[in-house]
């Protein structure tokens, strides 16, 4: 039986002609009965109102001063959107409740005021939470806290941001032991793990697992195009006119892509054919805050027909009148697809509508697999991750900034964070020693002594400068070194040289990775923020550009932002290929391609690995089809080429896609396998993840690149100093020097251990590669061929690609694909 709502809130529901849903009242009951809760609810079920309803009820009945509820969001835009959707009901109810946001975009004056006079409800991000608990008066700020609302929890717990958040929650639970946690999530595969995650900092408090009843099933389809489907690539240029017609036919359309470079390309392509001047906008993380807020406001007000966006709009933002979601490019996971579909309608009782637009033929298979998974409601979201030492080092330093601490007390507190629940004391002490001294190899350098030990045994921050550096460099999101892109008045160009003086100032368009500008000369044009600009010059950490006109501007290739193919969808793709009776669901272009492969070679079976070998030109090729994602395939390629080198097969190189791996060399691989000189079972044996992996890591630049990120997170290397930022080259030089010292003199340094974990878990996908090698043990099928197979055409198109931009790239790839296919069919 639910407790009746206070009259002021019940009357508001009545005026709206609404009734609170059962799961919203369940969350309220859990709070009133002293329990935490994890609410699993589909998009549009009113999760946000469920999260805040206990706060409104409590403050309406018991008005108090100080911070009552802390709302934590994975996205700045989500915090801003929730605040906008929360203040209206509060005003309509006539409640004296203050709600404010605190993100990196909040003015410093407001952030300072919030510390001394906090609002009742503070909507913030994990990074801002770390800053708040690092201040000496954190116990006063959080002393009145009663509730924490964790929104889109599944998006937080699978990354280092989640590790840092868990440590913050453990500290806040110590400062405000009477608080309760309400976690909200729309898509989750293992609710029990998420519940354990929020139980850990408050072990004595009951935590309930609540489920909302399912809404209307989504309406999902794949674009059935009459155009020629590309063999490879990710641009979807072939579908631009069909997408434009779809935009015209709907009220508001969100077009999701997987990377920022794809967003720029799609936006520019749609504008090029926008004969009716439809209001189409662009939204991604590199654009300026002002530009993103303008787009968000225009969406809320219904002034846009379409927005091309990346994961910046993935989560529970309510954009009002969106009636269609388009996923351009394969979704890579069913949970991610369900999340994005939910942006359409955003109402529980109405079906969300979405269209998948594959970028190439293999992606058609992946989109079909996603279609089936969504129809079944299958979730493939990732599990929470164990905690890293670099994140722990950052947290320990933050706690030293807040107040002196005893190592025993902090160790007990850290173990109340779920990712660190099994942390051995010996590892904790080594991380603490690293923060205090830099570790054995760096102990002689005063700059790495960031903590001091008082006579009473408590650790404190070494000096005020260390605390300032900590606060400037907080967080776990390590992007490539960024520079601001600033628009100036144009200058003329003559033979690649600028002809006029550059004007200082100008509007900031956003930020881009520093490395990209190293590829440009003055006068080179590129697309940014949906318009064409010309590069002028670099000064400090700013790139000056001017508006320009060009027929072939470059598309920035942003680092990061690419999602791996989920294990679940990979398994479904293999089964579709192995089930000819299901091919009728596929476009004729794709089913004909698979039939041709069956006639010329073999089709990969779902429970084995197909390995093809064939000559082409002066080289011999080995192509296999694991369908395990680009990261795992790249690691496999690195390790296989080492083994082939030992077998005197003379490999020359490899290329990996999401679906396949191709290796080429001078040795006759078919003959080596046929004569028994090369065993595929030995070549693909799981022991490659032992000595071969270690030897490759020792030689690879990957370790230094990964170490750089760990060192930044751990605070060993600062990105920012008061009034200035280091350039990417300065950071890389510093981290490379330190890595060489540690590797030579302390190879088991705690940061080297953190680096190896990150490399194995992220960039190399070792766990997934190991599972694949175990799956195919004794199930490798070799097919020697006289020439390339139809299935190998897409991956071979990636070999030696030149950076062609615009329509030229599409036509060049199409011509190369036609040539390879004629070759596969034995035609001249």
Tab-separated table of N, CA and C in Angstrom, residues 68 266 336 404 447 565 603 648 796:
chain	number	residue	atom	x	y	z
A	68	UNK	N	19.962	18.705	0.066
A	68	UNK	CA	19.113	17.566	0.394
A	68	UNK	C	19.360	16.399	-0.560
A	266	UNK	N	28.129	13.435	-42.469
A	266	UNK	CA	26.698	13.300	-42.729
A	266	UNK	C	26.020	14.665	-42.750
A	336	UNK	N	22.783	-0.442	-26.651
A	336	UNK	CA	22.985	0.921	-27.160
A	336	UNK	C	21.873	1.286	-28.132
A	404	UNK	N	43.725	15.723	6.619
A	404	UNK	CA	44.666	14.649	6.928
A	404	UNK	C	43.915	13.342	7.236
A	447	UNK	N	59.475	16.893	-6.686
A	447	UNK	CA	58.201	17.256	-7.329
A	447	UNK	C	57.178	16.130	-7.254
A	565	UNK	N	32.167	-3.887	-31.527
A	565	UNK	CA	31.041	-4.780	-31.804
A	565	UNK	C	30.815	-5.664	-30.583
A	603	UNK	N	31.303	-20.611	-46.406
A	603	UNK	CA	30.766	-19.602	-45.490
A	603	UNK	C	31.255	-19.899	-44.079
A	648	UNK	N	59.159	-18.408	-40.829
A	648	UNK	CA	59.752	-18.026	-42.120
A	648	UNK	C	58.711	-17.843	-43.216
A	796	UNK	N	40.077	-6.401	-47.931
A	796	UNK	CA	41.204	-6.064	-48.791
A	796	UNK	C	41.110	-4.636	-49.320
